[in-house]
């Protein structure tokens, strides 16, 4: 187990710049999840930590030791690939013991290590099989087993669950979490899946276009997104966004949106009167009431039942908003009243996209 | 399409296939037939499709009273070592072309393509001139060196295409597991390329087994003749005894055909299926 | 002790350089053995061969080796045998490639259709490819021989021949002997490449065309041929060059005879080098052949490009 320090890491493939300077400190035993849209450089960063890609500039330290020039084999990290990358010509037991055999570990210790890992992952009955005789979920477990037998300094995961179906993914997600709790190993986990990110992470690193957008605990990113990108990326269904102007007159701070509707704010913000801002609010934070309640009246344009509740598409002013309600009896063309509670509003500078202080 | 038209089409298709098979096999069949025809029947029974009685006398004669076993042995040595060495060299070079992006790769590919284009007859004289002061003419070693060089370019492309079919993740996983790149190559990637290696071995073996011009040029004593050269001299020496010549021909055919079937079997088989996704 | 101490004090940017060197040299380490061999056994002789073309190199004459300028080429210009060999080469390569390609394409189309026993049929029709070229030459020479071969008798029975004679000793038509052997031997090559290309054509294209009302011939013309065109162009080009250089069958079957009627340039080079041991002259012929083939390849490539640009 180890800490990992990444300082101003850059990556360029010839003229193409992929990472523009990443800084990140990962503590001993922490579970860090990298999220971001496709092509933003998550895998590249992970592979640079593993030593599979050269580092164009910057420094990576594992446990304080600079590893830029170390071969992957000397970094003492394990990696689980999206394709699993199991060795097809080796049995499950051979796959799991390969790294130990390369290190000339004593036979008895190898046997103990792989049988321990096999029991943990429920692979005992499969040890003599070849990868092609395993189901997708079983292969995934073997890949995990291969990583844990070595007790490495850190685990790297590159979308390890994305080839599984939804149910299995949910189950494996739980197992990975349990595994991390029992091993307490430093882990870096790349995923597209928000739920994976939210449920697994001690800290989430949101990336976009080769830059870190925000680092924080899952709830931090959910409750206080640092900018428009993170606000839009985290959460499903996505956060509603609409434009308005900031008014700080005698009636108290408020936002004026298209059509003159004023939405009162909780407090003053340090921004000029009349400045353009972007407002965000999550669908689950828009209370939906009956027609005669207080609030903004609007018509329901579309209804998306999710089973748990309903997503309503409404158009209170200019922009279509989504609101989530547990009420399942709403139907299309009903009229409802919504509120935009000041405590749930996220305010961003319309120009820079940064969260208003 | 009407039923009768479809049946007619099927019949035409199968007959055409049959014609091809007959044309492909007939010359080989005739080789076999004459080789088992006793001398006294050869002229009297002319174009009969099978002699009224068959014998293996010609084979026995060829094996016992001619240099045939020596030629056979020389050819096995030359073709076997050529195939072995070429496969090793081509595996390494093909791996480099498949897995590394490096300056000069483009030029290596161009160079190898060019060697496939230019006339080998052009090299006969200079190679003879170069090898003779080294004592490598009239020697199996010299022949092996020349054959290896001629076969390496194509074998490299062949191996490269097999390596391209194996996911890069596998050796990356091995390198993270603690292997050097070379160890990942030899312990993980090479075993998965076994079908490709078999195909390359078979291909090069057949090519070396059939090579005639350089063998004729570089070898003059019958002690180190390979099969093609030996058979040709055998033909001029025993040119009246067709039965014996054809028996020798059939024997020369066997290794090549065996290797052909060998290639077929391995080309179909893919080992990677379980490694990638599912 | 001192070395250890020095090691510890080495400035840290020494390693990156060594590492960079190791990384950069790695692919070269893998490809070096193959490259060295190719350069030593193919490129160096090629350069030597080019120089021989301008020198007097006769193996049996210890005083040879001098520079003779263009003398070989002057001899060549008036060498009637060479002129005939050139004409024969055209005929040999043209007829061989044409028939190999035509029959190979038909075979590939036949095999592209699934039927029971296809794997076996495929192995059998491709078998000639595995027969060593010298052996297929000998084999066909024997088939044409009226003493042991059936062909002269059958051709006579069909009325094509007046009497069962050996095709290979008929000065008018002897060239057809090696050509037939070459066709038999080379069909599988075209069939295999074309079959691979055929199987890469997406099946739903045919279904779409069939729904659009195209008949079998129209489907072949509008889908199969355009898809095969690049493969056809490249294989025909490579094969023509290869067959022009391919002398085995001729050397085995006719040795260029009767009366040099089947001598092609490649076998002529071999005869000059092997029988007369006149390496200088042989290299001069080889150089001319190389230039002709390069001109041919260039022409085809240019033609293809103008066609592509027009399309
Ligand atoms: N060898 C390469 N040469 C040039 N560009 C590359 C190379 N490898 C990756 N890239 C580019 O680097 C960028 C980041 O790739 P990376 O694989 O890290 O994305 P990712 O965030 O993992 O995406 P995904 O979620 O789809 O896996 C991409 O835009 C990609 O096109
Ligand atoms: Mg990725």
mmCIF file of N, CA, C and O in Angstrom, chain C residues 170-245:
data_model
loop_
_atom_site.group_PDB
_atom_site.id
_atom_site.type_symbol
_atom_site.label_atom_id
_atom_site.label_comp_id
_atom_site.label_asym_id
_atom_site.label_seq_id
_atom_site.Cartn_x
_atom_site.Cartn_y
_atom_site.Cartn_z
ATOM 1 N N UNK C 170 7.957 -30.002 -79.938
ATOM 2 C CA UNK C 170 7.411 -29.352 -81.122
ATOM 3 C C UNK C 170 7.779 -27.867 -81.088
ATOM 4 O O UNK C 170 7.287 -27.117 -80.251
ATOM 5 N N UNK C 171 8.680 -27.419 -81.967
ATOM 6 C CA UNK C 171 9.188 -26.049 -81.882
ATOM 7 C C UNK C 171 8.075 -25.005 -81.929
ATOM 8 O O UNK C 171 8.199 -23.930 -81.334
ATOM 9 N N UNK C 172 6.996 -25.287 -82.652
ATOM 10 C CA UNK C 172 5.930 -24.291 -82.791
ATOM 11 C C UNK C 172 5.181 -24.064 -81.469
ATOM 12 O O UNK C 172 4.856 -22.939 -81.112
ATOM 13 N N UNK C 173 4.895 -25.165 -80.770
ATOM 14 C CA UNK C 173 3.972 -25.057 -79.639
ATOM 15 C C UNK C 173 4.573 -25.427 -78.291
ATOM 16 O O UNK C 173 3.856 -25.481 -77.301
ATOM 17 N N UNK C 174 5.899 -25.664 -78.279
ATOM 18 C CA UNK C 174 6.505 -26.175 -77.035
ATOM 19 C C UNK C 174 6.191 -25.277 -75.839
ATOM 20 O O UNK C 174 6.036 -25.753 -74.717
ATOM 21 N N UNK C 175 6.100 -23.964 -76.042
ATOM 22 C CA UNK C 175 5.892 -23.046 -74.930
ATOM 23 C C UNK C 175 4.634 -23.375 -74.135
ATOM 24 O O UNK C 175 4.538 -23.071 -72.942
ATOM 25 N N UNK C 176 3.644 -23.965 -74.824
ATOM 26 C CA UNK C 176 2.401 -24.271 -74.109
ATOM 27 C C UNK C 176 2.618 -25.289 -73.000
ATOM 28 O O UNK C 176 1.864 -25.309 -72.035
ATOM 29 N N UNK C 177 3.655 -26.136 -73.139
ATOM 30 C CA UNK C 177 3.909 -27.150 -72.112
ATOM 31 C C UNK C 177 4.152 -26.511 -70.754
ATOM 32 O O UNK C 177 3.370 -26.708 -69.818
ATOM 33 N N UNK C 178 5.231 -25.705 -70.613
ATOM 34 C CA UNK C 178 5.466 -25.038 -69.322
ATOM 35 C C UNK C 178 4.306 -24.140 -68.906
ATOM 36 O O UNK C 178 4.013 -24.036 -67.708
ATOM 37 N N UNK C 179 3.637 -23.527 -69.905
ATOM 38 C CA UNK C 179 2.533 -22.637 -69.527
ATOM 39 C C UNK C 179 1.415 -23.448 -68.860
ATOM 40 O O UNK C 179 0.870 -23.053 -67.814
ATOM 41 N N UNK C 180 1.098 -24.613 -69.446
ATOM 42 C CA UNK C 180 0.039 -25.440 -68.852
ATOM 43 C C UNK C 180 0.437 -25.872 -67.442
ATOM 44 O O UNK C 180 -0.359 -25.786 -66.502
ATOM 45 N N UNK C 181 1.687 -26.304 -67.297
ATOM 46 C CA UNK C 181 2.145 -26.693 -65.958
ATOM 47 C C UNK C 181 2.024 -25.523 -64.992
ATOM 48 O O UNK C 181 1.589 -25.667 -63.851
ATOM 49 N N UNK C 182 2.375 -24.341 -65.471
ATOM 50 C CA UNK C 182 2.334 -23.149 -64.629
ATOM 51 C C UNK C 182 0.901 -22.796 -64.238
ATOM 52 O O UNK C 182 0.639 -22.414 -63.096
ATOM 53 N N UNK C 183 -0.022 -22.945 -65.208
ATOM 54 C CA UNK C 183 -1.430 -22.646 -64.900
ATOM 55 C C UNK C 183 -1.925 -23.595 -63.813
ATOM 56 O O UNK C 183 -2.491 -23.178 -62.804
ATOM 57 N N UNK C 184 -1.655 -24.892 -64.024
ATOM 58 C CA UNK C 184 -2.100 -25.905 -63.051
ATOM 59 C C UNK C 184 -1.566 -25.566 -61.665
ATOM 60 O O UNK C 184 -2.281 -25.612 -60.672
ATOM 61 N N UNK C 185 -0.303 -25.174 -61.638
ATOM 62 C CA UNK C 185 0.369 -24.953 -60.365
ATOM 63 C C UNK C 185 -0.069 -23.647 -59.714
ATOM 64 O O UNK C 185 -0.109 -23.521 -58.483
ATOM 65 N N UNK C 186 -0.445 -22.633 -60.553
ATOM 66 C CA UNK C 186 -0.676 -21.293 -60.017
ATOM 67 C C UNK C 186 -2.128 -20.935 -59.743
ATOM 68 O O UNK C 186 -2.403 -19.927 -59.099
ATOM 69 N N UNK C 187 -3.082 -21.763 -60.231
ATOM 70 C CA UNK C 187 -4.498 -21.451 -59.979
ATOM 71 C C UNK C 187 -4.777 -21.280 -58.486
ATOM 72 O O UNK C 187 -5.425 -20.314 -58.084
ATOM 73 N N UNK C 188 -4.296 -22.197 -57.626
ATOM 74 C CA UNK C 188 -4.626 -22.065 -56.203
ATOM 75 C C UNK C 188 -4.212 -20.731 -55.605
ATOM 76 O O UNK C 188 -4.929 -20.177 -54.783
ATOM 77 N N UNK C 189 -3.071 -20.197 -56.042
ATOM 78 C CA UNK C 189 -2.640 -18.911 -55.482
ATOM 79 C C UNK C 189 -3.712 -17.848 -55.689
ATOM 80 O O UNK C 189 -4.130 -17.167 -54.751
ATOM 81 N N UNK C 190 -4.181 -17.721 -56.950
ATOM 82 C CA UNK C 190 -5.209 -16.719 -57.222
ATOM 83 C C UNK C 190 -6.497 -17.066 -56.489
ATOM 84 O O UNK C 190 -7.171 -16.193 -55.943
ATOM 85 N N UNK C 191 -6.848 -18.348 -56.486
ATOM 86 C CA UNK C 191 -8.107 -18.742 -55.854
ATOM 87 C C UNK C 191 -8.086 -18.388 -54.366
ATOM 88 O O UNK C 191 -9.068 -17.869 -53.838
ATOM 89 N N UNK C 192 -6.961 -18.644 -53.701
ATOM 90 C CA UNK C 192 -6.888 -18.374 -52.263
ATOM 91 C C UNK C 192 -7.018 -16.877 -51.991
ATOM 92 O O UNK C 192 -7.820 -16.444 -51.162
ATOM 93 N N UNK C 193 -6.234 -16.063 -52.723
ATOM 94 C CA UNK C 193 -6.303 -14.615 -52.470
ATOM 95 C C UNK C 193 -7.691 -14.073 -52.802
ATOM 96 O O UNK C 193 -8.233 -13.255 -52.045
ATOM 97 N N UNK C 194 -8.241 -14.508 -53.932
ATOM 98 C CA UNK C 194 -9.542 -13.956 -54.321
ATOM 99 C C UNK C 194 -10.640 -14.448 -53.387
ATOM 100 O O UNK C 194 -11.577 -13.711 -53.071
ATOM 101 N N UNK C 195 -10.522 -15.694 -52.933
ATOM 102 C CA UNK C 195 -11.529 -16.222 -52.008
ATOM 103 C C UNK C 195 -11.521 -15.408 -50.710
ATOM 104 O O UNK C 195 -12.572 -15.043 -50.179
ATOM 105 N N UNK C 196 -10.325 -15.107 -50.230
ATOM 106 C CA UNK C 196 -10.227 -14.298 -49.012
ATOM 107 C C UNK C 196 -10.890 -12.941 -49.225
ATOM 108 O O UNK C 196 -11.635 -12.455 -48.376
ATOM 109 N N UNK C 197 -10.628 -12.353 -50.396
ATOM 110 C CA UNK C 197 -11.226 -11.046 -50.679
ATOM 111 C C UNK C 197 -12.748 -11.164 -50.804
ATOM 112 O O UNK C 197 -13.494 -10.305 -50.324
ATOM 113 N N UNK C 198 -13.208 -12.239 -51.451
ATOM 114 C CA UNK C 198 -14.657 -12.445 -51.616
ATOM 115 C C UNK C 198 -15.343 -12.543 -50.261
ATOM 116 O O UNK C 198 -16.414 -11.986 -50.040
ATOM 117 N N UNK C 199 -14.700 -13.285 -49.357
ATOM 118 C CA UNK C 199 -15.360 -13.514 -48.078
ATOM 119 C C UNK C 199 -15.376 -12.264 -47.212
ATOM 120 O O UNK C 199 -16.082 -12.209 -46.211
ATOM 121 N N UNK C 200 -14.586 -11.265 -47.612
ATOM 122 C CA UNK C 200 -14.598 -10.020 -46.849
ATOM 123 C C UNK C 200 -15.711 -9.088 -47.317
ATOM 124 O O UNK C 200 -15.945 -8.054 -46.714
ATOM 125 N N UNK C 201 -16.418 -9.450 -48.411
ATOM 126 C CA UNK C 201 -17.505 -8.584 -48.890
ATOM 127 C C UNK C 201 -18.711 -8.777 -47.970
ATOM 128 O O UNK C 201 -19.132 -9.903 -47.741
ATOM 129 N N UNK C 202 -19.251 -7.688 -47.431
ATOM 130 C CA UNK C 202 -20.396 -7.842 -46.526
ATOM 131 C C UNK C 202 -21.578 -8.493 -47.239
ATOM 132 O O UNK C 202 -21.952 -8.086 -48.330
ATOM 133 N N UNK C 203 -22.140 -9.529 -46.578
ATOM 134 C CA UNK C 203 -23.210 -10.293 -47.219
ATOM 135 C C UNK C 203 -24.462 -9.457 -47.452
ATOM 136 O O UNK C 203 -25.201 -9.670 -48.402
ATOM 137 N N UNK C 204 -24.730 -8.500 -46.547
ATOM 138 C CA UNK C 204 -26.003 -7.781 -46.684
ATOM 139 C C UNK C 204 -26.044 -6.913 -47.940
ATOM 140 O O UNK C 204 -27.110 -6.552 -48.401
ATOM 141 N N UNK C 205 -24.836 -6.617 -48.518
ATOM 142 C CA UNK C 205 -24.830 -5.888 -49.781
ATOM 143 C C UNK C 205 -25.558 -6.680 -50.853
ATOM 144 O O UNK C 205 -26.347 -6.150 -51.623
ATOM 145 N N UNK C 206 -25.292 -8.010 -50.889
ATOM 146 C CA UNK C 206 -25.930 -8.857 -51.892
ATOM 147 C C UNK C 206 -27.431 -8.909 -51.652
ATOM 148 O O UNK C 206 -28.232 -8.864 -52.571
ATOM 149 N N UNK C 207 -27.799 -9.005 -50.365
ATOM 150 C CA UNK C 207 -29.218 -9.064 -50.047
ATOM 151 C C UNK C 207 -29.909 -7.775 -50.467
ATOM 152 O O UNK C 207 -30.988 -7.793 -51.064
ATOM 153 N N UNK C 208 -29.234 -6.653 -50.172
ATOM 154 C CA UNK C 208 -29.819 -5.364 -50.562
ATOM 155 C C UNK C 208 -29.997 -5.299 -52.075
ATOM 156 O O UNK C 208 -31.045 -4.887 -52.573
ATOM 157 N N UNK C 209 -28.964 -5.761 -52.814
ATOM 158 C CA UNK C 209 -29.037 -5.710 -54.274
ATOM 159 C C UNK C 209 -30.133 -6.634 -54.796
ATOM 160 O O UNK C 209 -30.849 -6.304 -55.734
ATOM 161 N N UNK C 210 -30.271 -7.808 -54.157
ATOM 162 C CA UNK C 210 -31.295 -8.751 -54.590
ATOM 163 C C UNK C 210 -32.678 -8.150 -54.371
ATOM 164 O O UNK C 210 -33.567 -8.277 -55.213
ATOM 165 N N UNK C 211 -32.849 -7.458 -53.241
ATOM 166 C CA UNK C 211 -34.142 -6.823 -52.968
ATOM 167 C C UNK C 211 -34.400 -5.708 -53.980
ATOM 168 O O UNK C 211 -35.512 -5.490 -54.425
ATOM 169 N N UNK C 212 -33.300 -5.031 -54.390
ATOM 170 C CA UNK C 212 -33.444 -3.990 -55.395
ATOM 171 C C UNK C 212 -33.726 -4.563 -56.776
ATOM 172 O O UNK C 212 -33.918 -3.812 -57.724
ATOM 173 N N UNK C 213 -33.681 -5.886 -56.909
ATOM 174 C CA UNK C 213 -34.059 -6.509 -58.165
ATOM 175 C C UNK C 213 -32.905 -6.840 -59.094
ATOM 176 O O UNK C 213 -33.120 -7.069 -60.276
ATOM 177 N N UNK C 214 -31.666 -6.870 -58.586
ATOM 178 C CA UNK C 214 -30.540 -7.217 -59.455
ATOM 179 C C UNK C 214 -30.468 -8.732 -59.626
ATOM 180 O O UNK C 214 -30.659 -9.474 -58.665
ATOM 181 N N UNK C 215 -30.195 -9.195 -60.841
ATOM 182 C CA UNK C 215 -30.029 -10.635 -61.026
ATOM 183 C C UNK C 215 -28.586 -11.027 -60.723
ATOM 184 O O UNK C 215 -27.739 -10.169 -60.430
ATOM 185 N N UNK C 216 -28.302 -12.326 -60.771
ATOM 186 C CA UNK C 216 -27.001 -12.814 -60.323
ATOM 187 C C UNK C 216 -25.856 -12.125 -61.063
ATOM 188 O O UNK C 216 -24.871 -11.725 -60.454
ATOM 189 N N UNK C 217 -26.036 -11.964 -62.389
ATOM 190 C CA UNK C 217 -24.955 -11.370 -63.160
ATOM 191 C C UNK C 217 -24.762 -9.906 -62.793
ATOM 192 O O UNK C 217 -23.639 -9.429 -62.617
ATOM 193 N N UNK C 218 -25.879 -9.203 -62.624
ATOM 194 C CA UNK C 218 -25.776 -7.781 -62.248
ATOM 195 C C UNK C 218 -25.133 -7.622 -60.881
ATOM 196 O O UNK C 218 -24.378 -6.692 -60.640
ATOM 197 N N UNK C 219 -25.453 -8.574 -59.971
ATOM 198 C CA UNK C 219 -24.850 -8.497 -58.638
ATOM 199 C C UNK C 219 -23.337 -8.683 -58.733
ATOM 200 O O UNK C 219 -22.564 -7.981 -58.105
ATOM 201 N N UNK C 220 -22.928 -9.640 -59.575
ATOM 202 C CA UNK C 220 -21.500 -9.877 -59.754
ATOM 203 C C UNK C 220 -20.829 -8.612 -60.296
ATOM 204 O O UNK C 220 -19.793 -8.178 -59.814
ATOM 205 N N UNK C 221 -21.499 -8.019 -61.287
ATOM 206 C CA UNK C 221 -20.904 -6.889 -61.981
ATOM 207 C C UNK C 221 -20.851 -5.643 -61.109
ATOM 208 O O UNK C 221 -19.883 -4.897 -61.123
ATOM 209 N N UNK C 222 -21.903 -5.428 -60.314
ATOM 210 C CA UNK C 222 -21.971 -4.158 -59.599
ATOM 211 C C UNK C 222 -21.462 -4.246 -58.154
ATOM 212 O O UNK C 222 -21.193 -3.231 -57.536
ATOM 213 N N UNK C 223 -21.341 -5.451 -57.611
ATOM 214 C CA UNK C 223 -20.843 -5.553 -56.233
ATOM 215 C C UNK C 223 -19.520 -6.311 -56.176
ATOM 216 O O UNK C 223 -18.509 -5.795 -55.720
ATOM 217 N N UNK C 224 -19.535 -7.554 -56.677
ATOM 218 C CA UNK C 224 -18.359 -8.405 -56.524
ATOM 219 C C UNK C 224 -17.131 -7.789 -57.189
ATOM 220 O O UNK C 224 -16.097 -7.604 -56.543
ATOM 221 N N UNK C 225 -17.273 -7.440 -58.476
ATOM 222 C CA UNK C 225 -16.097 -6.950 -59.200
ATOM 223 C C UNK C 225 -15.514 -5.682 -58.592
ATOM 224 O O UNK C 225 -14.302 -5.626 -58.344
ATOM 225 N N UNK C 226 -16.327 -4.672 -58.311
ATOM 226 C CA UNK C 226 -15.728 -3.470 -57.702
ATOM 227 C C UNK C 226 -15.013 -3.764 -56.386
ATOM 228 O O UNK C 226 -13.957 -3.198 -56.115
ATOM 229 N N UNK C 227 -15.579 -4.679 -55.595
ATOM 230 C CA UNK C 227 -14.934 -4.999 -54.324
ATOM 231 C C UNK C 227 -13.625 -5.749 -54.539
ATOM 232 O O UNK C 227 -12.682 -5.589 -53.776
ATOM 233 N N UNK C 228 -13.601 -6.603 -55.569
ATOM 234 C CA UNK C 228 -12.390 -7.384 -55.815
ATOM 235 C C UNK C 228 -11.314 -6.574 -56.521
ATOM 236 O O UNK C 228 -10.138 -6.942 -56.472
ATOM 237 N N UNK C 229 -11.708 -5.490 -57.177
ATOM 238 C CA UNK C 229 -10.783 -4.791 -58.069
ATOM 239 C C UNK C 229 -9.421 -4.501 -57.444
ATOM 240 O O UNK C 229 -8.388 -4.798 -58.059
ATOM 241 N N UNK C 230 -9.350 -3.957 -56.207
ATOM 242 C CA UNK C 230 -8.019 -3.672 -55.651
ATOM 243 C C UNK C 230 -7.181 -4.942 -55.492
ATOM 244 O O UNK C 230 -5.996 -4.946 -55.854
ATOM 245 N N UNK C 231 -7.808 -6.018 -54.992
ATOM 246 C CA UNK C 231 -7.077 -7.276 -54.844
ATOM 247 C C UNK C 231 -6.604 -7.779 -56.200
ATOM 248 O O UNK C 231 -5.465 -8.207 -56.358
ATOM 249 N N UNK C 232 -7.500 -7.735 -57.181
ATOM 250 C CA UNK C 232 -7.135 -8.209 -58.516
ATOM 251 C C UNK C 232 -5.941 -7.415 -59.028
ATOM 252 O O UNK C 232 -4.950 -7.983 -59.482
ATOM 253 N N UNK C 233 -6.021 -6.089 -58.914
ATOM 254 C CA UNK C 233 -4.947 -5.260 -59.460
ATOM 255 C C UNK C 233 -3.609 -5.628 -58.829
ATOM 256 O O UNK C 233 -2.623 -5.867 -59.531
ATOM 257 N N UNK C 234 -3.596 -5.739 -57.504
ATOM 258 C CA UNK C 234 -2.309 -5.954 -56.844
ATOM 259 C C UNK C 234 -1.801 -7.373 -57.101
ATOM 260 O O UNK C 234 -0.618 -7.574 -57.374
ATOM 261 N N UNK C 235 -2.692 -8.392 -57.066
ATOM 262 C CA UNK C 235 -2.200 -9.750 -57.280
ATOM 263 C C UNK C 235 -1.734 -9.942 -58.717
ATOM 264 O O UNK C 235 -0.719 -10.589 -58.955
ATOM 265 N N UNK C 236 -2.480 -9.392 -59.670
ATOM 266 C CA UNK C 236 -2.058 -9.565 -61.062
ATOM 267 C C UNK C 236 -0.703 -8.894 -61.282
ATOM 268 O O UNK C 236 0.204 -9.471 -61.895
ATOM 269 N N UNK C 237 -0.539 -7.708 -60.725
ATOM 270 C CA UNK C 237 0.740 -7.012 -60.869
ATOM 271 C C UNK C 237 1.882 -7.842 -60.271
ATOM 272 O O UNK C 237 2.879 -8.129 -60.936
ATOM 273 N N UNK C 238 1.709 -8.243 -59.009
ATOM 274 C CA UNK C 238 2.787 -8.979 -58.338
ATOM 275 C C UNK C 238 3.066 -10.292 -59.044
ATOM 276 O O UNK C 238 4.209 -10.702 -59.212
ATOM 277 N N UNK C 239 2.002 -10.947 -59.459
ATOM 278 C CA UNK C 239 2.149 -12.271 -60.078
ATOM 279 C C UNK C 239 2.850 -12.167 -61.430
ATOM 280 O O UNK C 239 3.629 -13.037 -61.795
ATOM 281 N N UNK C 240 2.526 -11.119 -62.198
ATOM 282 C CA UNK C 240 3.174 -10.968 -63.496
ATOM 283 C C UNK C 240 4.676 -10.801 -63.306
ATOM 284 O O UNK C 240 5.483 -11.455 -63.980
ATOM 285 N N UNK C 241 5.043 -9.951 -62.358
ATOM 286 C CA UNK C 241 6.462 -9.743 -62.095
ATOM 287 C C UNK C 241 7.091 -11.056 -61.651
ATOM 288 O O UNK C 241 8.159 -11.461 -62.138
ATOM 289 N N UNK C 242 6.408 -11.742 -60.756
ATOM 290 C CA UNK C 242 6.977 -12.971 -60.200
ATOM 291 C C UNK C 242 7.153 -14.028 -61.289
ATOM 292 O O UNK C 242 8.197 -14.669 -61.386
ATOM 293 N N UNK C 243 6.130 -14.181 -62.136
ATOM 294 C CA UNK C 243 6.192 -15.223 -63.165
ATOM 295 C C UNK C 243 7.246 -14.877 -64.214
ATOM 296 O O UNK C 243 7.915 -15.756 -64.752
ATOM 297 N N UNK C 244 7.423 -13.591 -64.506
ATOM 298 C CA UNK C 244 8.462 -13.212 -65.463
ATOM 299 C C UNK C 244 9.836 -13.650 -64.971
ATOM 300 O O UNK C 244 10.730 -13.929 -65.755
ATOM 301 N N UNK C 245 9.987 -13.709 -63.656
ATOM 302 C CA UNK C 245 11.279 -14.106 -63.093
ATOM 303 C C UNK C 245 11.370 -15.596 -62.806
ATOM 304 O O UNK C 245 12.371 -16.067 -62.299
#
